Short mmCIF file of C-alpha atoms in Angstrom, two decimals:
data_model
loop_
_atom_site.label_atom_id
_atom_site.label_comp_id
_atom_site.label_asym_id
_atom_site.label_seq_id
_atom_site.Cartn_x
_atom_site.Cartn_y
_atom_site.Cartn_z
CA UNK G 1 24.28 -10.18 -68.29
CA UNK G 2 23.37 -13.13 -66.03
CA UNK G 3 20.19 -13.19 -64.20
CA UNK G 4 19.87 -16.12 -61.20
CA UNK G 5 17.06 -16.99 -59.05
CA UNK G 6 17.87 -17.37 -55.73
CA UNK G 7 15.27 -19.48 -54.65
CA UNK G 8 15.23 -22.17 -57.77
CA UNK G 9 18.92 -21.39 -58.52
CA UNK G 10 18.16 -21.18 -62.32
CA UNK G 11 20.73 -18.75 -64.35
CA UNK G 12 19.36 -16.68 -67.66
CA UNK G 13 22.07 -15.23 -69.53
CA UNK G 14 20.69 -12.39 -71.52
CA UNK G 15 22.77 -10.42 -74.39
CA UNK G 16 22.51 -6.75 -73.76
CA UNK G 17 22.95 -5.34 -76.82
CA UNK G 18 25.65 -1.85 -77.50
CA UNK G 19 23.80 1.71 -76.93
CA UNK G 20 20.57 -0.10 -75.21
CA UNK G 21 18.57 0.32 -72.10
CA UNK G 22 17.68 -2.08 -70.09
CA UNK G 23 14.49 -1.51 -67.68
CA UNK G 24 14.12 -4.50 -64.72
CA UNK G 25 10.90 -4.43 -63.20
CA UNK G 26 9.09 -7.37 -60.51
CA UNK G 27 10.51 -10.38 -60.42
CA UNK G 28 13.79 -9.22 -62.38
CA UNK G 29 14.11 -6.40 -60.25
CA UNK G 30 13.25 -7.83 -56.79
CA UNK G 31 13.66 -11.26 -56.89
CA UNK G 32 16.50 -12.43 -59.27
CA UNK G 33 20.32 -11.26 -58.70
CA UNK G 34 21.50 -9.79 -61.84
CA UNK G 35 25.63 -9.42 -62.96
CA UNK G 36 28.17 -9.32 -65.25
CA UNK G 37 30.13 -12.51 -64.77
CA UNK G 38 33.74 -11.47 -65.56
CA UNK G 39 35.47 -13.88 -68.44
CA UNK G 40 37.05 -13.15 -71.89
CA UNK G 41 33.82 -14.42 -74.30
CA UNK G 42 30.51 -15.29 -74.07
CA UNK G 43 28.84 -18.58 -75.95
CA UNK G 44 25.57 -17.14 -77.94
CA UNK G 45 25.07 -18.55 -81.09
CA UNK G 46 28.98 -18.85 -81.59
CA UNK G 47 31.70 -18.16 -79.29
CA UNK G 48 32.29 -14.29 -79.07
CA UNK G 49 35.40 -12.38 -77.34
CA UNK G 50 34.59 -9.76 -75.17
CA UNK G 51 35.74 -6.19 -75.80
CA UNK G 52 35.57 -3.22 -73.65
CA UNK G 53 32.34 -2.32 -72.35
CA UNK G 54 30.31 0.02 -69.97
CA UNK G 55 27.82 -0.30 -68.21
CA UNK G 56 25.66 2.29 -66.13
CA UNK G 57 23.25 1.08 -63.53
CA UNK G 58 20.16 4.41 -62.20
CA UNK G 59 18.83 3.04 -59.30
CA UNK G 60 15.22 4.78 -57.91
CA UNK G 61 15.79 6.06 -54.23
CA UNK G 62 12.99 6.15 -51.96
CA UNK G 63 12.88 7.87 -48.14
CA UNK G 64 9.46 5.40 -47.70
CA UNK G 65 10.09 2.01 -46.23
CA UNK G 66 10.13 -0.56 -48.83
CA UNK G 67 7.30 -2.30 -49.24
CA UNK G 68 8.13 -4.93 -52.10
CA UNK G 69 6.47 -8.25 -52.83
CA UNK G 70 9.91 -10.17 -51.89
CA UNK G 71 11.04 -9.35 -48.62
CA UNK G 72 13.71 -12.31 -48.29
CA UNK G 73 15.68 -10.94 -50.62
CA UNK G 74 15.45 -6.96 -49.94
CA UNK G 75 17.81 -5.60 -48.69
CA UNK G 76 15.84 -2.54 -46.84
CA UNK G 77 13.18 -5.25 -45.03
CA UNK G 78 16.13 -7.74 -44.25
CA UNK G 79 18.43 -4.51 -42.47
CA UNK G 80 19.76 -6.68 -39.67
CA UNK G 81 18.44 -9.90 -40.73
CA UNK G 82 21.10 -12.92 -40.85
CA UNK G 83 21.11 -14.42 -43.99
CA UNK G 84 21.55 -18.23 -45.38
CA UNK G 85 24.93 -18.83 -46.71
CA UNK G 86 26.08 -22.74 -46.53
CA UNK G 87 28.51 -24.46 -48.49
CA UNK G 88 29.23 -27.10 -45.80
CA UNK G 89 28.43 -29.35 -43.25
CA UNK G 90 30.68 -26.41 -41.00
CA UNK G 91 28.18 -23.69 -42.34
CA UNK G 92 25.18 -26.02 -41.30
CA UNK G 93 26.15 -26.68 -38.06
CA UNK G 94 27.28 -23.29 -37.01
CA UNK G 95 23.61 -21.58 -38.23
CA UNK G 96 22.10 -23.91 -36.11
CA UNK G 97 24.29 -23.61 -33.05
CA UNK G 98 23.59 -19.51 -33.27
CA UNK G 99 20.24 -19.45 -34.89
CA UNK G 100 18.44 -22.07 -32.98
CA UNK G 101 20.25 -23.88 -30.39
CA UNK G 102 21.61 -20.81 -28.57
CA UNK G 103 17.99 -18.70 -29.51
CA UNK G 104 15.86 -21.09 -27.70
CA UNK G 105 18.02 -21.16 -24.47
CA UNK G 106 17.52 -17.31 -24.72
CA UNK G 107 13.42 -17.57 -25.27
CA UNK G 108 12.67 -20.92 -23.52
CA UNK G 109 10.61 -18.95 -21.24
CA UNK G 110 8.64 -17.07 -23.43
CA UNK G 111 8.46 -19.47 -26.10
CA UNK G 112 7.18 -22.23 -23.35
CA UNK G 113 4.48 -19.42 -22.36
CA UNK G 114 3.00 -19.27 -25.55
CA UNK G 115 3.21 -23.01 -26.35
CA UNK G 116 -0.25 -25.10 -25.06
CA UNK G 117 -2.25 -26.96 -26.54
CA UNK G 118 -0.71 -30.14 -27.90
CA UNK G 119 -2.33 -30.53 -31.76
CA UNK G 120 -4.46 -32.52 -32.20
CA UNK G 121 -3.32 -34.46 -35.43
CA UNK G 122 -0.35 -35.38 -32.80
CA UNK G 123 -2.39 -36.28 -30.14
CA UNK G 124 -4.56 -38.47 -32.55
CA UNK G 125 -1.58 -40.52 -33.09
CA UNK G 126 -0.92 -41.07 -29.88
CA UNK G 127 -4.22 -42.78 -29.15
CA UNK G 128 -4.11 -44.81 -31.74
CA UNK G 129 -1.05 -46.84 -29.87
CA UNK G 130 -1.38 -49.85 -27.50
CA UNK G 131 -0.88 -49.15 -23.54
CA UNK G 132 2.31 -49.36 -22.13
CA UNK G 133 3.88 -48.30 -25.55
CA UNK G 134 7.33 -46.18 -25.04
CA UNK G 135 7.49 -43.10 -27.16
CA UNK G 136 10.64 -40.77 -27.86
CA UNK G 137 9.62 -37.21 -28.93
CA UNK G 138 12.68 -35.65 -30.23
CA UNK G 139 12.32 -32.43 -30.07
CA UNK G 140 9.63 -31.94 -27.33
CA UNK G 141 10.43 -28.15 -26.51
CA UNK G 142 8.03 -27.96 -23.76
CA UNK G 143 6.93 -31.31 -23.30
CA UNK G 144 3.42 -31.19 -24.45
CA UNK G 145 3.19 -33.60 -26.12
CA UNK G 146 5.19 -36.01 -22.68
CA UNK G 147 1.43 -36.21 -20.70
CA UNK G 148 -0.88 -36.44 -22.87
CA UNK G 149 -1.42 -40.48 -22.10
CA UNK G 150 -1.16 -41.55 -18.63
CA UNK G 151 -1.41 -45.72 -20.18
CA UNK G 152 1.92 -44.42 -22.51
CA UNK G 153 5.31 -43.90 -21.46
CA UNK G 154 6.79 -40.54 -23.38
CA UNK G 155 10.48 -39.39 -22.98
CA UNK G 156 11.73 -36.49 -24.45
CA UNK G 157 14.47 -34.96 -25.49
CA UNK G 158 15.62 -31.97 -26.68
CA UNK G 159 18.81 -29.59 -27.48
CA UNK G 160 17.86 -26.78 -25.05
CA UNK G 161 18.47 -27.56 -21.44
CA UNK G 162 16.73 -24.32 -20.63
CA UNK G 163 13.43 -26.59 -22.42
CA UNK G 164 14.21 -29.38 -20.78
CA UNK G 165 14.61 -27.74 -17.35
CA UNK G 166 10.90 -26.42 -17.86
CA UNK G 167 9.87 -30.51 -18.60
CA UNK G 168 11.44 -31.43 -15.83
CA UNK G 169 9.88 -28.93 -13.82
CA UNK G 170 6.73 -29.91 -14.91
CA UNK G 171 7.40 -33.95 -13.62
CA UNK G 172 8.24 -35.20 -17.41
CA UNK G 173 11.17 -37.69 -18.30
CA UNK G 174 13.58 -35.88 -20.52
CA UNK G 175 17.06 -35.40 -21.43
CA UNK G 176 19.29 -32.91 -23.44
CA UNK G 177 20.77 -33.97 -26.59
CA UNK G 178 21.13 -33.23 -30.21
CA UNK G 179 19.14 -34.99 -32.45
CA UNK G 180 22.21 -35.76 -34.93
CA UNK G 181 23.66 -37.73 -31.99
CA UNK G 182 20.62 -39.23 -29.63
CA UNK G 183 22.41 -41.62 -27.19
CA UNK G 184 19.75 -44.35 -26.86
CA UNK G 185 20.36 -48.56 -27.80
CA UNK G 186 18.67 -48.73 -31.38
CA UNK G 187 15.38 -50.10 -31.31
CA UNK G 188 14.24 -49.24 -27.91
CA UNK G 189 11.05 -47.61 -28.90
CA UNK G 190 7.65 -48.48 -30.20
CA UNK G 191 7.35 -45.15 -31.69
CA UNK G 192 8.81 -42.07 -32.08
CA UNK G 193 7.68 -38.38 -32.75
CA UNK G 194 9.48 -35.95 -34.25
CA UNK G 195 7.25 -32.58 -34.10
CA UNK G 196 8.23 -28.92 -35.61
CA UNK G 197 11.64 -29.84 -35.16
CA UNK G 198 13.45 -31.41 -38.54
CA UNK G 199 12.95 -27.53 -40.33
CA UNK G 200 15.31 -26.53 -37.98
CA UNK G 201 18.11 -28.66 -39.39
CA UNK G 202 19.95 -26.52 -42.35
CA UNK G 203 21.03 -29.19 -45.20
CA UNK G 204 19.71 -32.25 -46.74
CA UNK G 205 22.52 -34.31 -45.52
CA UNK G 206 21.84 -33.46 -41.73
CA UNK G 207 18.34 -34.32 -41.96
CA UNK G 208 18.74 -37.80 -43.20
CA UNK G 209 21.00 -38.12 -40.81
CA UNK G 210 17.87 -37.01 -38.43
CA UNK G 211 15.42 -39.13 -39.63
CA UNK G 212 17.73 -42.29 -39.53
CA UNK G 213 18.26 -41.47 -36.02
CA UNK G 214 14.66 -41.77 -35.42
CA UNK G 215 14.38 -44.78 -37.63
CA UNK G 216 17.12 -46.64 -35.52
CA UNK G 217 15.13 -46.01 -32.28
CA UNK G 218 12.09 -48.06 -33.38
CA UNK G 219 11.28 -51.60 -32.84
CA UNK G 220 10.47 -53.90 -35.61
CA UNK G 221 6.63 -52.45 -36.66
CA UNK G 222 6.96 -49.08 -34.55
CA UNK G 223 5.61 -46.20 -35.93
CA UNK G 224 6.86 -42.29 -36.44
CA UNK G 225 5.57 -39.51 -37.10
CA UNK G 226 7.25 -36.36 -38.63
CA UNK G 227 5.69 -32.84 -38.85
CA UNK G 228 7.81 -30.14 -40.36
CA UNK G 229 6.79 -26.20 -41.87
CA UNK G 230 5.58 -26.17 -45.84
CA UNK G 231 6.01 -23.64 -47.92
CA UNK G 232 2.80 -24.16 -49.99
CA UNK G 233 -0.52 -23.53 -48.14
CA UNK G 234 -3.52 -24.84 -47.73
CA UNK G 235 -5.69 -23.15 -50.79
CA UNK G 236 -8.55 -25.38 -50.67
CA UNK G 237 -9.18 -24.31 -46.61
CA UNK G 238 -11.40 -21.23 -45.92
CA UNK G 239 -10.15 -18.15 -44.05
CA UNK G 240 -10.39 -19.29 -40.70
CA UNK G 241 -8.73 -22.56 -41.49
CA UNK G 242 -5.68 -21.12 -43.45
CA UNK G 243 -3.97 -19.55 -40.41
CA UNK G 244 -3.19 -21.05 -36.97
CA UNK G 245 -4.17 -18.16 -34.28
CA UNK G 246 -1.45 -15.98 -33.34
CA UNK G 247 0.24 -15.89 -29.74
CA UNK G 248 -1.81 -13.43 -27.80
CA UNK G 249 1.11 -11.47 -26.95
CA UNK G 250 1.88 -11.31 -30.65
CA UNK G 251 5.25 -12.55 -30.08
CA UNK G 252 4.80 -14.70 -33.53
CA UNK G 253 2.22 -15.03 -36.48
CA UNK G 254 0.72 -18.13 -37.35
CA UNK G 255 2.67 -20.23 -39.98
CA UNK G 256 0.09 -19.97 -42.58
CA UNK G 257 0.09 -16.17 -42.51
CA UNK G 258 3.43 -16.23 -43.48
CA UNK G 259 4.48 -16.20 -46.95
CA UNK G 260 7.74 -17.32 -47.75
CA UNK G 261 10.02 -16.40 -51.29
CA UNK G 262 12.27 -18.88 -50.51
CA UNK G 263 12.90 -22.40 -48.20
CA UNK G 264 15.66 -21.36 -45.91
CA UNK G 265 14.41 -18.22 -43.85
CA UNK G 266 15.27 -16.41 -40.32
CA UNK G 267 11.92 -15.85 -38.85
CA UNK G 268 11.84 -13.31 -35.82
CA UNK G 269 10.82 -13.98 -32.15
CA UNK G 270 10.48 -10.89 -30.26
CA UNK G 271 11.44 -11.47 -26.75
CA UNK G 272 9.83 -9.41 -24.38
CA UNK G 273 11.88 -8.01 -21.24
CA UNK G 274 10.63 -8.74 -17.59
CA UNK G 275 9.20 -5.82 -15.80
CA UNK G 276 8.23 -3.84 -18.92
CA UNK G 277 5.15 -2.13 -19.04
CA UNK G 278 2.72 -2.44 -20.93
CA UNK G 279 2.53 1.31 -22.40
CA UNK G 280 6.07 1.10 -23.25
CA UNK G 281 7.20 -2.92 -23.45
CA UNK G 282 10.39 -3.41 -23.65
CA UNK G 283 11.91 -6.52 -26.44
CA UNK G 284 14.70 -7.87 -28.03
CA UNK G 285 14.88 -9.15 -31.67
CA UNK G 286 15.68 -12.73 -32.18
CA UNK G 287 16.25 -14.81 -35.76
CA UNK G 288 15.52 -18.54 -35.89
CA UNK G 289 16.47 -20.17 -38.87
CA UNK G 290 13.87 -22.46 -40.90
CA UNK G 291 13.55 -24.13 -43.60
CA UNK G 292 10.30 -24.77 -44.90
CA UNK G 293 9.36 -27.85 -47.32
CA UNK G 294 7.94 -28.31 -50.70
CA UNK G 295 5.86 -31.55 -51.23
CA UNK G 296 7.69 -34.42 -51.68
CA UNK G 297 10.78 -32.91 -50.25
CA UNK G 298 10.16 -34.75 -46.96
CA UNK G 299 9.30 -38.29 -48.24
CA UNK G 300 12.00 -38.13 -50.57
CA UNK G 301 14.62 -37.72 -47.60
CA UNK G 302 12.87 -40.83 -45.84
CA UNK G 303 13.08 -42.79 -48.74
CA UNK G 304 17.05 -42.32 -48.40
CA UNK G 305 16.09 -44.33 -44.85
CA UNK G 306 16.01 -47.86 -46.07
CA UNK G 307 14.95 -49.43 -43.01
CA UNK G 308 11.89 -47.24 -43.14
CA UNK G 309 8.88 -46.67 -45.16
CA UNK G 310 6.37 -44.09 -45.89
CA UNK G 311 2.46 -45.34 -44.12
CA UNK G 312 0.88 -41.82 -45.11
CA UNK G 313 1.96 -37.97 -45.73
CA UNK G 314 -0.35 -35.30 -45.31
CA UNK G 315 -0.56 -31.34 -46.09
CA UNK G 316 -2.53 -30.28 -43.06
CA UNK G 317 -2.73 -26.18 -42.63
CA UNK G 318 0.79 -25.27 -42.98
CA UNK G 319 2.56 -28.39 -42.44
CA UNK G 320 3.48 -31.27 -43.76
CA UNK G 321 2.74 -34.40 -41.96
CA UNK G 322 4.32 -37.95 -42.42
CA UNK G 323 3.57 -40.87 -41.10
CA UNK G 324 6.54 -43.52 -41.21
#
């Protein structure tokens, strides 16, 4: 029997031995996918054919809710929930059109209603560049991050025209585009932010292709910065410092609250209806897909950026912050 982790793709092949009984429990039970991979021998110690065999799987049934230690891979808490499955540039680009482009047109409002504050890690960078510098945030959602200095010009852009039309609204320069194609002359900007934005993009290959998009906006000594979701958290912070505050409407829990099983998850948006009350609101379910980093994931995909290089990279809260 073949055991496979779906998270570290690792495969354990374990010999089952005739008139035995096999109990999976944790990890084996929850976590890793478990089969009989159909072929005429196996390779133990030597070669062996196969010969007729049967095997009888008991399964526990349960009329509670499941409440197991890895919901991305249960199939009770996932009821509903799109799931990852790439093999292809196609596959990539068709989870993002339906799990994030078309999502945020759907929840621009909301979103944009819970959205504030610019960070301040962000904001810190800004400040630290000369007046009359011209910025590009790809990816500015609501354009936060386009007034924060009156001496700096910031242009955004961003694949939701519904986001952009709520920049625009609010006096910003911005533009709709995809970040795999941004058409701009290279090395029109003195810097360029990239902010909560690159976890959004579903394979390796797409995000380099994303980050040397923002590398071929900068001048000659500009600066980026890149903030994406990371899977590990921040262990060393106390309690109040591990999670970012939650939405007051509870529409969505702070990142650090969040614990993931695996890097490519749908997380849910709950989309309230106008005109609900209250007592009885009325929402709709929505599924963004992420991807959340490891550290050293995101300066190894710069480093596949020759004309860049790596100034600093941070774990800060829940994210991971680099500095380019």
């Amino acid at each position: 029997m073949d055991f496979k982790n779906p998270t570290t793709g690792k495969v354990l092949p374990v010999l089952i031995p005739r008139r035995s009984l096999t109990v999976m429990s944790e990890e084996s039970r929850y976590l890793w996918h478990h089969g009989i991979t159909p072929r005429k021998s196996d390779a133990l110690q030597d070669v062996v054919e196969r010969q007729l065999r049967i095997s009888l799987t008991l399964r526990e049934c349960t009329p509670e809710p499941c409440k197991c230690d890895y919901p991305s891979q249960c199939d009770s808490q996932n009821y509903g929930k799109p799931r990852y499955d790439v093999e292809g540039e196609g596959d990539g680009a068709r989870i993002e059109e339906e799990y994030v482009s078309a999502v945020y047109e759907e929840i621009a409002d909301h979103f944009s209603s819970t959205r504030h504050s610019p960070w301040p890690g962000v904001v810190k960078f800004l400040n630290t560049l000369p007046p009359r510098s011209l910025v590009m945030d790809v990816g500015c959602g609501n354009g936060k991050y386009l007034g924060v200095r009156g001496d700096v010009r910031v242009i955004g852009n961003d694949n939701s025209y519904n986001l952009c039309s709520i920049c625009q609204d609010r006096g910003h320069e911005v533009f709709a585009c995809n970040a795999l194609n941004i058409p701009l002359r290279p090395g029109t900007c003195d810097s360029v932010i990239c902010i909560a934005m690159l976890h959004h993009i579903t394979t390796p290959q797409r995000r380099v292709t994303v980050l040397r998009n923002l590398a071929s906006l900068l001048a000659p000594g500009g600066l980026g910065l890149v903030t994406v979701w990371a899977q590990e958290q921040h262990l060393d912070l106390d309690s109040s410092e591990q999670c970012r505050p939650c939405p007051t409407d509870g529409t969505e829990q702070g990142v650090g609250r969040r614990h993931f099983d695996s890097q490519d998850v749908f997380v849910d948006w709950q989309l309230k209806k106008p005109g609900s009350v209250p007592e009885k609101p009325e929402s709709k379910l929505y599924y963004r897909y992420y991807h959340v980093f490891i550290e050293g994931e995101l300066a190894e995909l710069i480093r596949q950026v020759p004309s860049i290089e790596i100034v600093e990279v941070n774990l800060r809260e829940s994210e991971l912050v680099c500095r380019v």
